[in-house]
Coordinates of C-alpha atoms and ligand atoms in Angstrom, one line a residue:
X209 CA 0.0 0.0 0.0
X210 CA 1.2 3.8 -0.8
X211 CA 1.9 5.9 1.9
X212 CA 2.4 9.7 1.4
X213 CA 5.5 11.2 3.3
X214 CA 6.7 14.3 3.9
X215 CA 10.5 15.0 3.8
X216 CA 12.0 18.6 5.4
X217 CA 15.7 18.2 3.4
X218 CA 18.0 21.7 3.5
X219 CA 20.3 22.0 0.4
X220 CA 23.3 24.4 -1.0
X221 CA 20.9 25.7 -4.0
X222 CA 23.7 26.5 -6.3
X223 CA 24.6 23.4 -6.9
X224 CA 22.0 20.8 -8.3
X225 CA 21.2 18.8 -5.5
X226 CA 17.5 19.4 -6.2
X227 CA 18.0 17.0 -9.1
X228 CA 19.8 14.6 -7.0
X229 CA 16.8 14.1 -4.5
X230 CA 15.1 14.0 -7.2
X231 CA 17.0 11.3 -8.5
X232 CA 17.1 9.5 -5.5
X233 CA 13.2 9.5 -4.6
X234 CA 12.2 8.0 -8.3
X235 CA 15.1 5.4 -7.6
X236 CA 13.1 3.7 -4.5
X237 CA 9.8 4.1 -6.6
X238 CA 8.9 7.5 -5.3
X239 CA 6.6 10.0 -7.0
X240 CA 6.9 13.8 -5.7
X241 CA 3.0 15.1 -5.6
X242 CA 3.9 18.3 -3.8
X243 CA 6.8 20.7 -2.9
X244 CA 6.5 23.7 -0.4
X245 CA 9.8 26.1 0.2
X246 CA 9.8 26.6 3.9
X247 CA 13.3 28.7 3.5
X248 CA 15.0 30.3 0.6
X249 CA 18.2 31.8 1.8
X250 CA 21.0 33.3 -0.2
X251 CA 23.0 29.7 -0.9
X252 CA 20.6 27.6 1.1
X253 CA 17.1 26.8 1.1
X254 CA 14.8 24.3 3.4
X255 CA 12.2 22.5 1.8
X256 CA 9.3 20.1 2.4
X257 CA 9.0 17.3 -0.5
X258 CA 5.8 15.0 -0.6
X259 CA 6.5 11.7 -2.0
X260 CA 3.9 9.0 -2.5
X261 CA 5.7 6.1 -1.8
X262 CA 5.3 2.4 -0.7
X263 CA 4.9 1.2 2.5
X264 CA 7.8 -1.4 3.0
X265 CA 9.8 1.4 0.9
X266 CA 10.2 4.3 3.4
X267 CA 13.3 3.5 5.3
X268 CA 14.9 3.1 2.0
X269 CA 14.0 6.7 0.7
X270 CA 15.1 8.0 3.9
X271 CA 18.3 6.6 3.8
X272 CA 19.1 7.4 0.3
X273 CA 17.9 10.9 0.5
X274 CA 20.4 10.9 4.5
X275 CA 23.2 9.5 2.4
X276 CA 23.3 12.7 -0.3
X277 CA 26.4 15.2 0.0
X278 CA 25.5 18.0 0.6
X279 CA 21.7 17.4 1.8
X280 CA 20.6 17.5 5.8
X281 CA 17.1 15.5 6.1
X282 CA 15.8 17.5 9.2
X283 CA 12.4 15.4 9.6
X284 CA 10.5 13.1 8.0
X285 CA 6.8 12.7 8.6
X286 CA 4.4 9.7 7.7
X287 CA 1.0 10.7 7.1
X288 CA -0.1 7.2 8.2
X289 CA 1.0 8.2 11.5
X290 CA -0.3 12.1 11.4
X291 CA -3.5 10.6 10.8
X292 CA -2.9 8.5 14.0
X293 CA -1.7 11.0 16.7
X294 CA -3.5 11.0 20.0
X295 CA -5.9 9.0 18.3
X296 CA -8.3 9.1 15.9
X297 CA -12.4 9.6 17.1
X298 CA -13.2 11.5 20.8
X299 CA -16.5 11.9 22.2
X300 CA -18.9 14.9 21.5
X301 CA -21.7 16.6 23.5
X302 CA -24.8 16.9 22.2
X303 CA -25.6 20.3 23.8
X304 CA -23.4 22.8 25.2
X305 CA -23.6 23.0 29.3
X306 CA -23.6 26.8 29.3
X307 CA -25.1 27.8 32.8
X308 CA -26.5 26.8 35.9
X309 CA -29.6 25.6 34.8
X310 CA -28.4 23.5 31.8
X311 CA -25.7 22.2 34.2
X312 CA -28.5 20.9 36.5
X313 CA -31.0 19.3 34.2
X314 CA -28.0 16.7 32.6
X315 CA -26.0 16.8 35.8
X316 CA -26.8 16.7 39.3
X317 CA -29.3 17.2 40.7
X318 CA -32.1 16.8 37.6
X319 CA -29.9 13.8 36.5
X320 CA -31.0 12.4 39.5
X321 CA -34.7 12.2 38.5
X322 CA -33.7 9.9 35.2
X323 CA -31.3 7.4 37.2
X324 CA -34.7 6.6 39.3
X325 CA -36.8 6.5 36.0
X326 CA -34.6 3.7 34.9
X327 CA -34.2 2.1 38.1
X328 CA -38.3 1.8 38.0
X329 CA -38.2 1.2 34.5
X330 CA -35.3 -0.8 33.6
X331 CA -35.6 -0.9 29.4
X332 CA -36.3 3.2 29.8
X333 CA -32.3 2.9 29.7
X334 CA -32.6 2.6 25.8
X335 CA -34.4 5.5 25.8
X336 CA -32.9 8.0 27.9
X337 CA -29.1 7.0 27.4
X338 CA -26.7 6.5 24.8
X339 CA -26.9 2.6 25.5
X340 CA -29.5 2.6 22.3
X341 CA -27.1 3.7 20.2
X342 CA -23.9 2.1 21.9
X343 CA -21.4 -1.3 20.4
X344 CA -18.3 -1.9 22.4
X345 CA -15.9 -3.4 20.0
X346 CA -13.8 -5.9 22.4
X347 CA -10.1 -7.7 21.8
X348 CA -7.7 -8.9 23.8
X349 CA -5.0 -8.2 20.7
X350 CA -4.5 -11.9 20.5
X351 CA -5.3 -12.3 15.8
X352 CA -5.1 -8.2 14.7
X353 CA -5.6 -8.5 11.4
X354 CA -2.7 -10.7 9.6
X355 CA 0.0 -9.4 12.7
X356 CA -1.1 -11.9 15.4
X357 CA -0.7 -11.3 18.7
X358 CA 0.5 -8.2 19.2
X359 CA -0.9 -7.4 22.6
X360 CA -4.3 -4.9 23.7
X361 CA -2.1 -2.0 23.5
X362 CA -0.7 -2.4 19.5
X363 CA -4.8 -3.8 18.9
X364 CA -6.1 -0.3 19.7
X365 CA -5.3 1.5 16.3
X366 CA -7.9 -1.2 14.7
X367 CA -10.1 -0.6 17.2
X368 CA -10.3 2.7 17.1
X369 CA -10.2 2.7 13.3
X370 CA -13.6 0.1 13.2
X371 CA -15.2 2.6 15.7
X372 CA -14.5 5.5 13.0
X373 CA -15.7 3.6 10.8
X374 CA -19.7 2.6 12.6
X375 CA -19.6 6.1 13.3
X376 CA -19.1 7.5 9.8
X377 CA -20.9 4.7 8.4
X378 CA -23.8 4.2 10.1
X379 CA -24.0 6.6 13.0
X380 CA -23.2 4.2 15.5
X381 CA -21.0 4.9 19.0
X382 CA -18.7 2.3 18.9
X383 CA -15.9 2.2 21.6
X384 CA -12.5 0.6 21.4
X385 CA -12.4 -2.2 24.4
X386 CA -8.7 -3.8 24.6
X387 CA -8.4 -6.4 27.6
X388 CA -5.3 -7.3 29.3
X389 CA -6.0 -10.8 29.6
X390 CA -6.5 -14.0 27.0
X391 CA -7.8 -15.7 29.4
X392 CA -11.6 -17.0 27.9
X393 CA -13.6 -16.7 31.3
X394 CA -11.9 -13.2 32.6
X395 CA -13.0 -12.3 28.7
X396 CA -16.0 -14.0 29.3
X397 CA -16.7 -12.0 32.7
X398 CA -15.4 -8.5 32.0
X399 CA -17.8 -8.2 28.5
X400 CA -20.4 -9.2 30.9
X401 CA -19.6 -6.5 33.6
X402 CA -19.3 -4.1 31.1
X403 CA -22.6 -4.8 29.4
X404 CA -25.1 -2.3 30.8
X405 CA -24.0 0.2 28.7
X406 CA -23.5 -1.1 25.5
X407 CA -26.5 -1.9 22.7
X408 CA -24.4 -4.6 21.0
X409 CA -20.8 -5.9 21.6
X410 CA -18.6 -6.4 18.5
X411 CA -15.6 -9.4 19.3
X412 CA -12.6 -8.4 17.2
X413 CA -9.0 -9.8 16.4
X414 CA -9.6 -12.6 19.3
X415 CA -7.9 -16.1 18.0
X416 CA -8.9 -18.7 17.4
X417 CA -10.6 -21.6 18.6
X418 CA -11.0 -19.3 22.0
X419 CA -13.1 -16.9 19.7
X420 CA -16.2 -19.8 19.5
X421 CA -16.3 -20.5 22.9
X422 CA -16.4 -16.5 24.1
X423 CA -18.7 -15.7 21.5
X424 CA -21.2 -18.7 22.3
X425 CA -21.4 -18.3 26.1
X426 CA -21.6 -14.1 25.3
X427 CA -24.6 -15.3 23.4
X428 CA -26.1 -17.3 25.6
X429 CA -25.5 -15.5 28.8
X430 CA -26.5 -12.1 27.7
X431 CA -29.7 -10.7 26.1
X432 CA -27.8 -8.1 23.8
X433 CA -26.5 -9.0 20.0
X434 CA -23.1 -10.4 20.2
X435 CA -21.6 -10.8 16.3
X436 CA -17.6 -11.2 16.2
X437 CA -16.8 -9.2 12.9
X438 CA -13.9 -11.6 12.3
X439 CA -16.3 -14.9 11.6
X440 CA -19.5 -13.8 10.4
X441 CA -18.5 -10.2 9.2
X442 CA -16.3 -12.0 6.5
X443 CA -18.6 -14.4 6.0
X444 CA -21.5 -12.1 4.9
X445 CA -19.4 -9.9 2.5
X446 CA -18.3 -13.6 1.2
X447 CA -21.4 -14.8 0.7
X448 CA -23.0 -11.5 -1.0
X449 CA -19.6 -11.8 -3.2
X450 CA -20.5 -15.8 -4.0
X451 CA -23.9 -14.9 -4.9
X452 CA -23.1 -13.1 -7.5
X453 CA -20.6 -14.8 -9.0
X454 CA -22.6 -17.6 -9.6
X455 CA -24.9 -15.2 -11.1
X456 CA -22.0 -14.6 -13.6
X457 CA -21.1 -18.2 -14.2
X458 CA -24.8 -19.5 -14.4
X459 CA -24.6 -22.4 -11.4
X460 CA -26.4 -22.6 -8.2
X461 CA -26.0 -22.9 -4.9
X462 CA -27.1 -26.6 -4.6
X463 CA -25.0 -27.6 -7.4
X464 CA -21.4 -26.3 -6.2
X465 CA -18.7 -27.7 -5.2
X466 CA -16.7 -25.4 -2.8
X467 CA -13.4 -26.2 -1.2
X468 CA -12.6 -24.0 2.2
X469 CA -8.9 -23.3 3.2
X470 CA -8.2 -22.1 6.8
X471 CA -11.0 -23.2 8.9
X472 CA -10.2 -20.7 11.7
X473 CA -12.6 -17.7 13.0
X474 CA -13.4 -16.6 9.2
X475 CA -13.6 -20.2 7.9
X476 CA -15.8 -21.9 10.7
X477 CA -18.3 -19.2 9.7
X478 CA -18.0 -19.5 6.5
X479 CA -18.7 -23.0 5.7
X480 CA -21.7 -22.7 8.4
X481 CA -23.6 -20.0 6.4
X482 CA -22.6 -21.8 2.7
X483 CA -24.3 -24.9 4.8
X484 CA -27.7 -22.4 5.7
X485 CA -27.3 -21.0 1.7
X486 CA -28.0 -24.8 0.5
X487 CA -24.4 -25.9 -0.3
X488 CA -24.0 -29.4 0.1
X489 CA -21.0 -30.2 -1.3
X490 CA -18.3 -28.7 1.0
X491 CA -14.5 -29.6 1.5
X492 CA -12.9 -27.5 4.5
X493 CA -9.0 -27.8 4.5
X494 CA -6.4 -26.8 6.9
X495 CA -2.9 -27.1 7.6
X496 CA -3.6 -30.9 8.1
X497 CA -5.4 -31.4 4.5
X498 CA -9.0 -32.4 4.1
X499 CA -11.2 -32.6 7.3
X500 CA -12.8 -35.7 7.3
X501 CA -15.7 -37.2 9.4
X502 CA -13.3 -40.6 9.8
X503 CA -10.6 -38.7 11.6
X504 CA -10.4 -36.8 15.3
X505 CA -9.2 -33.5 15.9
X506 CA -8.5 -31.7 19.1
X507 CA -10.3 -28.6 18.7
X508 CA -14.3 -29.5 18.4
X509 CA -14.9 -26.9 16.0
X510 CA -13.2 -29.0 13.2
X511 CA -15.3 -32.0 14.1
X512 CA -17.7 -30.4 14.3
X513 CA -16.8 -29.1 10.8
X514 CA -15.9 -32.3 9.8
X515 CA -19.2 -34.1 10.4
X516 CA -21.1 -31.7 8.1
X517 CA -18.8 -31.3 5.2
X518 CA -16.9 -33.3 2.6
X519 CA -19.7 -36.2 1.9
X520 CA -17.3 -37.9 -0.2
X521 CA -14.6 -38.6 2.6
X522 CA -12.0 -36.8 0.4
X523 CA -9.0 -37.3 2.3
X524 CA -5.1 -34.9 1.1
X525 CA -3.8 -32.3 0.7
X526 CA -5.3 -29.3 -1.0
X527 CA -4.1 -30.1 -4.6
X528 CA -5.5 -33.2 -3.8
X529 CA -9.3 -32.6 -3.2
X530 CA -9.5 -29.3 -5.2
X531 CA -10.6 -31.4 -8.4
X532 CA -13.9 -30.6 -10.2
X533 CA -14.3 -27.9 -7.5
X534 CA -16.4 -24.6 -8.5
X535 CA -15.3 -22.6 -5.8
X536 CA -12.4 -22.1 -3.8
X537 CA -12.6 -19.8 -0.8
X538 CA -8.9 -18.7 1.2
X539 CA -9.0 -17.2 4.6
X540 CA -5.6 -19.3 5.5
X541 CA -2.2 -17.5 4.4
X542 CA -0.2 -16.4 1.5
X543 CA 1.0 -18.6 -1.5
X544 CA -1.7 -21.7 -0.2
X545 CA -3.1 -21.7 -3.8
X546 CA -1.3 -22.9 -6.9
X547 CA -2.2 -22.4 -10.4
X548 CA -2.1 -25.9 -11.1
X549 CA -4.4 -26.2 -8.1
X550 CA -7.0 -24.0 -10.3
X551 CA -6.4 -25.5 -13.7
X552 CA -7.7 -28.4 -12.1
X553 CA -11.0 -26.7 -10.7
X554 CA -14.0 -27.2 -13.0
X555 CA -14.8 -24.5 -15.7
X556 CA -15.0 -21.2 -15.0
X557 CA -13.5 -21.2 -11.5
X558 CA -14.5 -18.7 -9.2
X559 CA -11.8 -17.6 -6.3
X560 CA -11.9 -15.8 -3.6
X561 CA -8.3 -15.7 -2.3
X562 CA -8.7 -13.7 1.0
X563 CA -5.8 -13.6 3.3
X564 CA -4.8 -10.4 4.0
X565 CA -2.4 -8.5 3.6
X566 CA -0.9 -11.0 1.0
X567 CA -3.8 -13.5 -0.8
X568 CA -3.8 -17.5 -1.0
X569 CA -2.4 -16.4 -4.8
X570 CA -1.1 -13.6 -6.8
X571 CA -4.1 -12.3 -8.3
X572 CA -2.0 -11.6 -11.3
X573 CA -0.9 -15.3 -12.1
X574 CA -4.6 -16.6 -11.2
X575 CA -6.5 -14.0 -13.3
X576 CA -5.3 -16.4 -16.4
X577 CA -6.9 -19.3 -15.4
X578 CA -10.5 -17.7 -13.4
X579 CA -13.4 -16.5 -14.4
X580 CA -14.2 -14.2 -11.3
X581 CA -11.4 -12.9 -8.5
X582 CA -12.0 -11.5 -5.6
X583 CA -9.7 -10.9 -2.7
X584 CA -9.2 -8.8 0.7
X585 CA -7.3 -5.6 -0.9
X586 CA -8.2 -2.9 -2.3
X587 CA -5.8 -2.1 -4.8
X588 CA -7.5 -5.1 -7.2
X589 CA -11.5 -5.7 -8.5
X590 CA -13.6 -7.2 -6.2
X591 CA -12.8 -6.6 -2.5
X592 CA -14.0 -8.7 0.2
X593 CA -14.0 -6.5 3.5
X594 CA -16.0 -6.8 6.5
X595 CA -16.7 -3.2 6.5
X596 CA -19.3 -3.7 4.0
X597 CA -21.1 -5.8 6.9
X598 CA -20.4 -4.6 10.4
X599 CA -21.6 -1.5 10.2
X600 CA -25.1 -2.0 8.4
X601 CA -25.8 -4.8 10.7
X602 CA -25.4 -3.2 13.7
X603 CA -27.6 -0.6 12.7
X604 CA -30.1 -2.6 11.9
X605 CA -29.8 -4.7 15.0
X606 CA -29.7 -1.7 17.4
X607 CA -32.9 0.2 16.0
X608 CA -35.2 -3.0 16.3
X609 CA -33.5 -3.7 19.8
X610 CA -32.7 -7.6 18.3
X611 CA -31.7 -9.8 21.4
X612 CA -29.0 -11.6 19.1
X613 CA -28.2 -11.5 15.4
X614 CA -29.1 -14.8 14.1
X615 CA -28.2 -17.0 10.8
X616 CA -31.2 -15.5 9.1
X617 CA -30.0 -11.9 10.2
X618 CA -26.6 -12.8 8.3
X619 CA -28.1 -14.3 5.3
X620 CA -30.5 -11.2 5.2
X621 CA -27.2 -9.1 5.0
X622 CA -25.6 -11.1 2.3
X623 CA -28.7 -10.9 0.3
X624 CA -28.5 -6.9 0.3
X625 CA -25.3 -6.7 -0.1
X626 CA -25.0 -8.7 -3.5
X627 CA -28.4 -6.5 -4.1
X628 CA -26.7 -3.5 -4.2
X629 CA -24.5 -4.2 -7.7
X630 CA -27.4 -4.3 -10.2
X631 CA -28.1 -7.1 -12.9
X632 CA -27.1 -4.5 -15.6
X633 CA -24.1 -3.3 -13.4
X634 CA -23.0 -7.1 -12.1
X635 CA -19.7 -8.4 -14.1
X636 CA -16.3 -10.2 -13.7
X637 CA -14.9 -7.1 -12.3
X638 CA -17.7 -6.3 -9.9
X639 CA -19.0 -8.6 -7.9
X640 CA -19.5 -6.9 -4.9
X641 CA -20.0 -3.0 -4.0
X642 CA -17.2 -0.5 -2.9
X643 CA -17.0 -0.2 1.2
X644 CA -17.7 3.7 -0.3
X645 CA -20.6 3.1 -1.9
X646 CA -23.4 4.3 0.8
X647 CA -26.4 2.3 -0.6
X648 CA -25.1 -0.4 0.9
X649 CA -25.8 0.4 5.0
X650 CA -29.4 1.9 4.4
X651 CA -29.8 -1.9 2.5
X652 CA -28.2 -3.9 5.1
X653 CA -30.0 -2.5 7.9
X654 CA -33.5 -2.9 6.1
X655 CA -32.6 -6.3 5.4
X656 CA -31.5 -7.1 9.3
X657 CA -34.3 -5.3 10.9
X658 CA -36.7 -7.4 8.9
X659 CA -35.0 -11.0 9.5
X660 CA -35.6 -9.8 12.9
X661 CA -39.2 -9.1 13.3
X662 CA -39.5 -12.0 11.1
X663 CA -37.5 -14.2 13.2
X664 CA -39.5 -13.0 16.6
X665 CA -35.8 -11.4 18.3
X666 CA -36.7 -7.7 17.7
X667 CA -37.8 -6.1 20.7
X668 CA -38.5 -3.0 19.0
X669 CA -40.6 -2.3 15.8
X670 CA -39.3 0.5 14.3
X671 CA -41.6 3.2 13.0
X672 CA -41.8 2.6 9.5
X673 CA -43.0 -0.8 10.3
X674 CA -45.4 0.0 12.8
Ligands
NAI818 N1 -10.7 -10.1 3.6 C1 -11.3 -10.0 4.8 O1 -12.3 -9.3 5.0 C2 -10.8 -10.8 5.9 C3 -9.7 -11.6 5.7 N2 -9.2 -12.3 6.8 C4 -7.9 -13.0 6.5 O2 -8.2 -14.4 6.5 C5 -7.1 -15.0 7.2 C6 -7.6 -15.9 8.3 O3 -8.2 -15.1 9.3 P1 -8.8 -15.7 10.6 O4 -9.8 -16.8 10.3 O5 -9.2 -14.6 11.5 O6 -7.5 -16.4 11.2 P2 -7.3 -17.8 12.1 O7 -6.0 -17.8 12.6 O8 -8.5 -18.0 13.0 O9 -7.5 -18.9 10.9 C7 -6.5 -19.2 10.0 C8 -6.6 -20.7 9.7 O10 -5.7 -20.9 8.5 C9 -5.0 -22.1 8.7 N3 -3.9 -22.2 7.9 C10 -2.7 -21.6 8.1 N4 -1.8 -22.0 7.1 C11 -2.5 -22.9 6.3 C12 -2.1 -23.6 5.2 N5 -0.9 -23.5 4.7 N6 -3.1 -24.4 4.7 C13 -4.3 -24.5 5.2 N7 -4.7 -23.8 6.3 C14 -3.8 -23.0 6.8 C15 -4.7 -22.1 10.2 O11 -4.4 -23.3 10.8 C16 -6.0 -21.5 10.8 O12 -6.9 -22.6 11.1 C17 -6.1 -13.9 7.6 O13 -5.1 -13.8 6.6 C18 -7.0 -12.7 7.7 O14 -6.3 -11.5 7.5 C19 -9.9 -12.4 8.0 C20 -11.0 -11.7 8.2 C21 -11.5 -10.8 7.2
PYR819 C1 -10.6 -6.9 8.2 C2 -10.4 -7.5 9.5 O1 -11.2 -7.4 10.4 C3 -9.2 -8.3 9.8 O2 -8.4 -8.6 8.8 O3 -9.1 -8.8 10.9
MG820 MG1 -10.6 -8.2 12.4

């Protein structure tokens, strides 16, 4: 991914060096978008330079611009990071507190008055506090996106980055919970504890298999919705994505074969809502090969797997039960998928090769051999990004009150997202709609907040269905 950087470099003006940093920038791959002179001096001048450069290639521009005769770098700056200092969302008021008497109707002691209302009326809280409108987003920093387990402290960018996100998205208050513990009952406990004044909780970046477990008993325990973005979030932009590709290709659900690499949070969740979409014909594969109802496996979610999938007993490695298959989905780790592996798929094979940051395959030595792509980044067609879910369904779920957010809740979501790219828009290229694209929350939260009166777990009938 580009990054923009800005470099403050003084330099003797008389003698070319200008050229030379030039030089140096477009040597690394960097492209100058801006210049301001901060300095112009009789023989020397200080200047900022704005280079859009790669990532992984910063400390290599720095360097070569250090090592110049002739040049002082005095600062570098990394708008990445700009955009990070002190953090990126705060909390507003919603009035201004500007004298006695506004101070003592939402402070003590009118305040007073509304803590007893709720007391007396305990669902009143939705009502007269910001828990209506409230989704803690909870990690103990254990699976942050591809880095692992970098601890609560190095999780908190992400978090704070999702709640951005519900808030821009879909008007949502979403608060950045990192817990310093992995421990699944303190987990368990403190989400619990913390639950009075939260509308939904949002699990994030915990690892698997302790994800299953914390989210289950979180579900069973507690009477708000509980949805960890990593599973089913991934799982619903993957589906709306699969929908539609099989629009492209002509085939239906029932008739698929689909093979599923990296049965982990996003895999689990995935082959349970291809199961509730009316695919029969599943393979899930992990670092082991095949899972297969004739084996045993230590963590119960792959039996559990196991016992619902590959009816064939297809036992190997990946190469080995990826034959005749229509579909492959990746949510395991870089270079898993070879292009033999898809030659041998059945005609016009549809991938979705969605490990992040780097996918299953290089899209560019699979587009060959596919007939639809998709994969987690943005810089190619066809990106598969739980943003596209979590904040449309959390709308949804918070304005009809819905105790949990069930299967058909998910489906519901997949089914307006793939809605959103029109038969006369729908192609190889487009598949699914851009995370920018802001038809896509309005549909999603229609489309949840109707599974749920339908489904008997809203508690609340919004107005324009009363
Ligand atoms: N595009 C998107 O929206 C999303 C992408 N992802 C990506 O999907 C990947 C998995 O994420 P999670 O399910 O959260 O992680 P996870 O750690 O829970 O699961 C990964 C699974 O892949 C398996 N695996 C690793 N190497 C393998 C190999 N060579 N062959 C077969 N299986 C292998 C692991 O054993 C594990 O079961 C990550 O790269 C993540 O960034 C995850 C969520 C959203
Ligand atoms: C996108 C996301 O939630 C992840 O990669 O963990
Ligand atoms: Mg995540």
């Amino acid at each position: 991914m580009n990054t923009s950087i800005v470099m403050r470099v003084e330099f003797n003006k008389q003698k070319g060096l200008f050229a030379e940093i030039a030089g140096e920038i477009g040597q690394v791959g960097g492209d100058i978008v801006a210049m301001d002179v901060i300095r112009a001096g009789k023989e020397t001048t200080i200047r900022d330079i704005t280079v859009s450069i790669h990532e992984a290639s910063v400390l290599q521009i720095t360097e070569a611009v250090k090592g110049l005769q002739g040049v002082k770098l005095i600062n570098v700056s990394d708008s990445t990071f700009l955009a990070h200092l002190g953090g990126k969302i705060e909390i507003q008021p919603k009035m201004p507190v500007k004298n006695r008497d506004d101070l003592s109707k939402v402070y003590t002691p009118g305040v007073a008055r509304v803590c007893m209302a709720i007391r007396d009326n305990p669902s009143s809280v939705y009502a007269l506090t910001i828990k209506r409108n409230t989704v803690a987003v909870v990690t103990d920093g254990t699976a942050v996106l591809g880095l692992g387990d970098i601890g609560p402290e190095a999780a908190l960018p992400v978090m704070e980055g999702k709640a951005m996100l519900f808030k821009q998205m879909a008007g949502v208050d979403a608060f950045p919970i990192c817990l310093a513990t992995q421990d699944t009952e303190e987990i368990i406990r403190t989400v619990k504890l913390l639950a009075p004044g939260f509308g939904g909780i949002n699990l994030e970046d915990i690892s698997s298999p302790r994800c299953f477990e914390i989210e289950k008993r979180l579900k069973q325990e507690m009477d708000i919705p509980v949805f960890h973005d990593d599973q089913h979030g991934t799982a619903v932009v993957l589906m709306a994505g699969l929908f539609n590709a099989l629009k492209i290709v002509g085939k239906l659900t029932s008739d698929i074969r689909v093979v599923v690499t990296g049965i982990g949070a996003a895999g689990v969740s995935i082959v349970k809502m291809l199961l509730v979409a009316g695919v029969t014909d599943i393979i899930a594969v992990d670092r082991e090969g095949a899972l297969c109802r004739t084996q045993t496996y230590g963590n119960p979610m792959w039996t559990w797997v196991a016992q619902q999938t590959n009816p064939d007993l297809r036992e190997g490695a990946l190469s080995d039960v990826i034959g005749g298959a229509d579909v492959f989905i990746g949510v395991s780790r870089k270079g898993v998928l070879k292009v033999e592996d898809i030659r041998h798929m059945a005609e016009e094979p549809i991938v979705f090769a969605m490990a992040n940051p780097e996918p299953e395959i290089d899209p560019e030595l699979a587009e060959p051999y596919v007939r639809v792509l998709a994969t987690g980044r943005s810089d190619y067609p066809n990106q598969i990004n739980n943003v596209l879910c979590f904040p449309g369904i959390f709308r949804g779920a918070l304005d009809c009150r819905a105790r949990t957010i069930n299967e058909e809740m998910k489906l519901a979501a997949a089914y307006a997202i793939a809605s959103v790219v029109g038969d006369d828009e729908r192609n190889e290229q487009y598949i699914i709609p851009s995370v920018f694209n802001d038809k896509v929350v309005p549909a999603v939260r229609k489309a949840v907040v109707e599974a749920a009166i339908a489904t008997s777990v809203a508690r609340r009938i919004p107005p324009e269905y009363r």
